[in-house]
C-alpha angles and dihedrals in degrees: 000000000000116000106204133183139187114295118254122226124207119180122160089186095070099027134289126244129212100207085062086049090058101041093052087051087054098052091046090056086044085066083037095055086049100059096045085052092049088040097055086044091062087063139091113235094256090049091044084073102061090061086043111055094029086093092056094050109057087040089053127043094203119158090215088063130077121276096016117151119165132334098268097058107119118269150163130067126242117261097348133146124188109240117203092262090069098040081050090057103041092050087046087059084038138028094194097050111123117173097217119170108264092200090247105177100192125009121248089204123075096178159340122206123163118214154171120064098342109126096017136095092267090060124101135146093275089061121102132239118244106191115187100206098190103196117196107275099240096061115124131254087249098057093043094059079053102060092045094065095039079067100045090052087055098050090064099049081056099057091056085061090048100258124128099208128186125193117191106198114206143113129254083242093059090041094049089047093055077242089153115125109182133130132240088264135107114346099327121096106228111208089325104105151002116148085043092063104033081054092055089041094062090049096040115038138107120208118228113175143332128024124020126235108270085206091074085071103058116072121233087244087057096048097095081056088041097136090041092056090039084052090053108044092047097039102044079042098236083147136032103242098204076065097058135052119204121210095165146248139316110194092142139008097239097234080238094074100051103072091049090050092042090057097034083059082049093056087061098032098065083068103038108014102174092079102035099050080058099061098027085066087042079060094047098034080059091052099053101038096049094159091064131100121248122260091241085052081040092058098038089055089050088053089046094046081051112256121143104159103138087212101055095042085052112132109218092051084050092054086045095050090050092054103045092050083052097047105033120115094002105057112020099159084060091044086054093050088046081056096052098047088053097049098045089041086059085056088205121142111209101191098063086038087147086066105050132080135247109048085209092063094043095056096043089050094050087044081054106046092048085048077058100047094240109169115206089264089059098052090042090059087047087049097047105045089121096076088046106128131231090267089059096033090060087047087060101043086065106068089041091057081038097059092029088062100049098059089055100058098049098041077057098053099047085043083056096048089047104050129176083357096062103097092234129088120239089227085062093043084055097042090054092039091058089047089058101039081051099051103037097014110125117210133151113287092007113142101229107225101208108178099072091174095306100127131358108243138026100177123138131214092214138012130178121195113204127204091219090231085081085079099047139280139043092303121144108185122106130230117208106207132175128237103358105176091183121003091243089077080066085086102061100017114095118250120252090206135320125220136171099244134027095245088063095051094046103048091047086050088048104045089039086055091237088121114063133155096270093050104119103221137215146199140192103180101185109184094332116088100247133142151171093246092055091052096047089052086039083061109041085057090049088048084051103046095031109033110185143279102042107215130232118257128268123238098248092057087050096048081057126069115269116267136169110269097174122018110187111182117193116200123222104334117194083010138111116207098203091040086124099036091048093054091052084053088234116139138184102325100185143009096271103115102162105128098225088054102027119184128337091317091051100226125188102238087194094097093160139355131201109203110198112187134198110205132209086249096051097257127136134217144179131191120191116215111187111139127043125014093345101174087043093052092044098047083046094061087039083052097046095048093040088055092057084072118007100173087073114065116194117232101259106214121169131184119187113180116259090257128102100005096315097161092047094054086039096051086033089047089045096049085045101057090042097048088050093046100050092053090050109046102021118162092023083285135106153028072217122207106263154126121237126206130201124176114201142146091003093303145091144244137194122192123194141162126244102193102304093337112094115210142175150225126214117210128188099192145020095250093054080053099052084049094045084053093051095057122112127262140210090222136000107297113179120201121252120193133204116251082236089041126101094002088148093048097048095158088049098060099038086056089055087051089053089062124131136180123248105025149082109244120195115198123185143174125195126223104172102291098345117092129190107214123191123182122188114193142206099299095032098272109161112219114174138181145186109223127186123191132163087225117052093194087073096037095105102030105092097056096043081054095049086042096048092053093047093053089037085061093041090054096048095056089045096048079130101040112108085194102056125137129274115239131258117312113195130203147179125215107230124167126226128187092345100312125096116236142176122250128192119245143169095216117233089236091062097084100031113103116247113239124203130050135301120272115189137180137207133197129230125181119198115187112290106341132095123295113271123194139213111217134207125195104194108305089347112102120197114187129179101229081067107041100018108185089358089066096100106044088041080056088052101047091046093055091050104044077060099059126073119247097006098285114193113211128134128275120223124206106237103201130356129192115200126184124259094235090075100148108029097234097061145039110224108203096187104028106206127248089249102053084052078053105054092045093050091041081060086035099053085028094059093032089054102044083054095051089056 
């Protein structure tokens, strides 16, 4: 029922008169008085305290009431007298409580005004309190952190009472100056808004104590000529001014405020949507009608005209009014959303109206829904939305990211238009902009959270996961139902959400709640090798490594690029890795027990690996490897996020079912990635130049670097591997080997460990009068060779020789190249106490002069083809321009024709030049020792098979 009076009339043209004035002030307060009653009424009797004592306190500083700390801290209101009401209520929280006068000769206090939703249909007792505390503009630095704490204390006290109470401390000069300084963060607005909220403080506050809102004065039609009336009324002394505060006008929205305030609504919105959609489309509906008046003018004129109903100055029916005008007829689907949020904001079931509370709220929301044409079913579906399951709750999400989205992309779009004018900052745009891109953002292997505060709970009572062999065919995919009583029901009963893998299914059970401790669970395996027992293991490791909720990111981590916190990787879940070999009836068949190369067949025991990943930003992956080289692929992405910020290494954590060795892979999986990792990014560095080997499944594996992207090589043989080592680098790139890697080749990899940059290393191991020689240059490049020779003294000659005039030739072009090479390091591989290590020689060939003549190569490259080479046996020369295909066994002829009764012994090249277009596509200035190596290894091999 509308309560109407007669209408006020304010003009500073004819004359102004102070009795109006008062009588307008009065009405006002008669609203004001209203809403407290309604807002007090919304509490319960221990929350009802709190409102009523926070004027006492601030006007006494007594240490027998809440938030006191220390006797200089500010106090006194403005103009306030305690009635008997708040003395009532002090000496109820405390007996000893006298309000005595403390001689205070000039407040420190100018107001208190509580606002926001408080007194109005979207209040409950869930609601929180916004309380505005104006202190006088001179205090010192000093008084005002006092007060600050004194609210925060408070605060606190409030919470124990179940009241989540916020006090904002500043003065109306600072508010009028823009002289805010807060951050996107909690419930403060950064450099989002100002006129916005000041507008929304006028319709909605309640004023508590101290002095009264200037603003009330000054018609709607007056606001455009504010500081003029202001001017008026203090200076003719119509009004007292000590009685009134002044934040301002409001007599527009500046188009640059809107898209900081829209975002900023967004900020809060992504966690409890209802309120903030209301007030996003207020925003847009400001932006777009322009021509219109403001809700607060809007209010004011409805108090002039007359009109003090407290329900239909209610704010929140006023914002609703102004938006369904907006929206009606052109955009139905959003008036319906703007129905539902305030609905759901007024948390008021209607259909259990006999067991709510105010009486008030009850009757305006019914009054609303029939305006709406909402039948009982309707309201039931609204009421009961708690009990909505998974499949609703995601339908529903869906609008909200919808809208959401929307806003954001238009509040964007006008920031961007507006540019440096626009009164947010581009750092907040971005930082919203990342929390909603976290928490709707849709990307590949992301888990979807859908239940973005929209009811409390999603658990089920029973769940059944199907293979969906259990229905027939070859299929692999997996159904998650609800409350299968035989598997048989499968076939009617809707499905809850279908995957491709089990993981899948069960993280996104685990982070949506529908999984609890009291969920009975249930499994139809089909032909995979699931059971209830796995995923009951599989959960209690999730509810470990990922305890719900996940909270929302802080600022800083979203100011930062996104990186892996937590990376869980669950082996080969639902599958048995000696499946095969168990239905064979073969068994271990050696003491190798390392689970990449398992038995006497060295199988990889790693079938399938399901990586789930908790970012820096909250949000939560998984990425399914199940064909290939599943545990390669999976430690590569690790790799390749883990490179974006290496001095932040992720928790590695891994679980593997107790089946078929799963310790051992887990404990084998765990050891592998840290042990790469650590290689790779030691020191918090990297990632560091290196090559990585694994050896699995009788195969190997070379990881590497190429800038920030990690790749691999897979090799089939030793002998790939040992090419894949020789060839050339970019940069020097040792070789690190797994501790499980080349066991069978022990002097190989304790000569890659020997490994140093900068010189040319020469490694060798005598058998008799065989000898295994290894030599890493320069960039890490491996060469190796077997030589056999009747006299051990000149093993090793011939290829210190080759080595000495290549560097001889090296040093001579870099005479002025601070970074040229060392020179050439020898060592023998001896072994001690069962390991293989290098030791440092001086060969015995070294010094022994090299008999026989010089054979020499050089290098010719002609357009695409293959290197060909020209060869000179001390002053013969054999080109291929001349012999063509003939060269090498004219070489040979010519050398035997040169020994006594036909000895066969090997020729060694002596020296070799090759171009440095040695690859078409690129010019190589400084051609690498093991390139010279290779080429003399074809060169030696083709000459000798010749000489046989």
């Amino acid at each position: 029922m509308t309560v109407q009076a007669s209408p006020i009339v304010i003009d500073f043209e004819d004359g102004i008169d102070r009795k109006t004035l008062r009588r307008l002030r009065d009405r006002f307060l008669s609203v004001n008085q209203l809403r407290w009653e309604r807002a007090c009424s919304a509490l319960t009797h221990r929350q009802q305290m709190v409102l009523e004592l926070l004027p006492m306190v601030f006007h006494r500083n007594h240490p027998a009431l809440p938030g006191y700390l220390d006797r200089d801290c500010p106090q006194g209101l403005s103009g306030f007298t305690p009635s008997a009401r708040d003395l009532d209520a002090a000496r109820r929280f405390a007996r000893s409580f006298s309000d005595r006068d403390q001689g205070i000769q000039r407040p420190d206090l100018d107001s208190l005004f509580l606002m926001g939703s408080p007194g109005t249909l979207g209040h409950s007792v869930t609601s929180d309190l916004d309380v505005w505390l104006c202190h006088r503009d001179d205090l010192s630095e000093h008084d005002i952190s006092c007060l600050e704490r004194k609210a925060e204390k408070l605060s606190r006290w409030a919470a124990t009472l179940g009241v989540e109470l916020h006090i904002f401390v500043f003065s109306a000069e600072d508010w009028r100056r823009g002289r805010q300084r807060a951050e996107v963060v909690g419930e403060n607005c950064g450099t989002a808004q100002h006129y916005l909220l000041l507008d929304e403080f006028y319709r909605t506050s309640i004023h508590l104590a101290g002095q009264y809102p200037l603003w009330w004065l000054v018609p709607a039609e007056s606001e455009a000529d504010y500081d003029q009336c202001r001017r008026q009324l203090v200076e003719c002394r119509f009004i007292k001014a000590d009685e009134y505060i002044d934040f301002g006008a409001v007599p527009e929205i500046p188009v640059t405020e809107l898209p900081g305030a829209g975002i900023w609504q967004l900020y809060k919105g992504i966690d409890a949507p209802w309120k903030s959609i209301l007030k996003l489309l207020l925003i847009e509906c400001y932006a777009t009608q322009r021509d219109l008046p403001l809700l607060s003018a809007t209010f004011k004129q409805a108090v002039y005209e007359g009109c003090i109903s407290a329900d239909e100055l209610d704010p929140y029916l006023m914002l609703y009014r102004r938006l369904e005008r907006w929206l009606q007829g052109d955009a139905p689907e959003r008036l319906a959303l703007v129905r539902r949020s305030l609905y759901l904001k007024a948390g008021l079931p209607l259909s259990r109206a006999g067991m709510v509370g105010e009486q008030w709220r009850v009757v305006m929301l019914r009054s609303l829904v029939q305006q709406w044409g909402w039948d009982t079913a309707d309201i039931q579906t609204m009421d009961d939305r708690q009990r909505c399951k998974a499949e609703e709750v995601a339908v529903l999400r869906r609008s909200i990211v919808a809208e959401l989205t929307h806003s954001y992309r238009l509040l964007s779009q006008m920031a961007k238009e507006q540019g440096g004018a626009a009164s947010i900052s581009p750092s907040d745009i971005n930082l919203l902009g990342r929390k909603l891109y976290a928490a709707f953002q849709r990307k590949a292997g992301k888990i979807e959270f859908i239940n973005p505060g929209i009811v409390s709970s999603l658990a089920e009572e029973n769940l059944s996961f199907h293979h969906q062999s259990e229905q027939g065919g070859d299929g692999q995919g997996w159904l998650l139902y609800r409350d299968l009583e035989d598997a048989s029901d499968a076939f009617w009963q809707p499905v809850i959400r279908r995957s491709s893998n089990l993981t899948e299914l069960l993280v996104w059970c685990y982070c949506n709640g529908l999984l609890s401790r009291s969920t009975r669970l249930n499994v139809r395996a089909g032909k995979s090798a699931a059971s209830v027992h796995e995923l009951k293991e599989a959960l209690g490791v999730l509810t470990e490594v990922l305890p719900l909720p996940i909270a929302a990111a802080q600022r800083d981590a979203l100011a930062r690029g996104v990186r892996p916190l937590t990376c869980l990787l669950l082996i080969n879940v639902a599958v048995d890795p000696q499946l095969q070999m168990t239905e064979r009836g073969l068994h271990k068949l050696s003491s190798r027990s390392d689970s990449l190369g398992f038995s006497g067949s060295r199988d990889n025991l790693v079938v399938t690996v399901d990586q789930v990943t908790l970012n820096s930003w909250h949000e939560v992956s998984l990425q399914h490897y199940a064909a290939g080289d599943t545990l390669i692929q999976c430690l590569k992405n690790v790799l390749a996020q883990v490179a974006v910020s290496p001095a932040e290494l992720p928790d590695i954590r891994v679980w593997a079912p107790g089946r078929g060795h799963g310790s051992a892979i887990s404990r084998r999986v765990k050891e592998l990635f840290s042990d790469v990792l650590r290689s790779f990014f030691a020191g918090r560095e990297g990632p560091h130049p290196l090559r990585y080997i694994i050896e699995m499944d009788r195969r190997y594996f070379v990881l590497q670097f190429s800038g920030k992207e990690p790749g691999f090589l897979a090799l089939d043989s030793r002998e790939a591997l040992m090419d894949a080592l020789l060839q050339p680098q970019e940069q020097y790139l040792p070789v690190v080997s797994d501790r499980h890697a080349l066991l069978d080749e022990p002097v190989l990899k304790a000569v890659c460990e020997a490994s140093e940059a900068g010189n040319v290393q020469v490694f060798w191991l005598h058998h008799g009068l065989e000898c295994q020689v290894w030599v890493i240059d320069e960039q890490g490049s491996l060469w190796s060779q077997a030589l056999k020779t009747e006299n051990r003294r000149h093993l090793l000659a011939p290829l210190l020789r080759f080595l000495n005039n290549l560097m001889e030739r090296r040093q001579l072009r870099q005479v002025d190249d601070h970074n040229a090479l060392g020179g050439i390091q020898c060592y023998e591989m001896v072994r001690y106490d069962g390991r293989w290590l290098a030791e440092s020689r001086q060969p015995a060939s070294a010094s022994v002069p090299v008999l026989g003549f010089e054979v020499q190569a050089v290098g010719i490259q002609e357009g695409e083809g293959n290197v060909r080479f020209d060869l000179y046996c001390d002053d013969r020369e054999f080109t291929v321009q001349e012999y063509g295909e003939n060269l090498i066994p004219a070489v040979a002829h010519y050398i035997r024709s040169l020994r006594q009764a036909g000895e066969l012994y090997p020729i060694y090249l002596t020296d070799l030049h090759l171009p440095h277009d040695l690859a078409p596509q690129w010019y190589q200035r400084d051609i690498q020792t093991s390139q010279y190596l290779h080429y003399r290894s074809l060169l030696e091999q083709a000459l000798n098979q010749h000489l046989q």
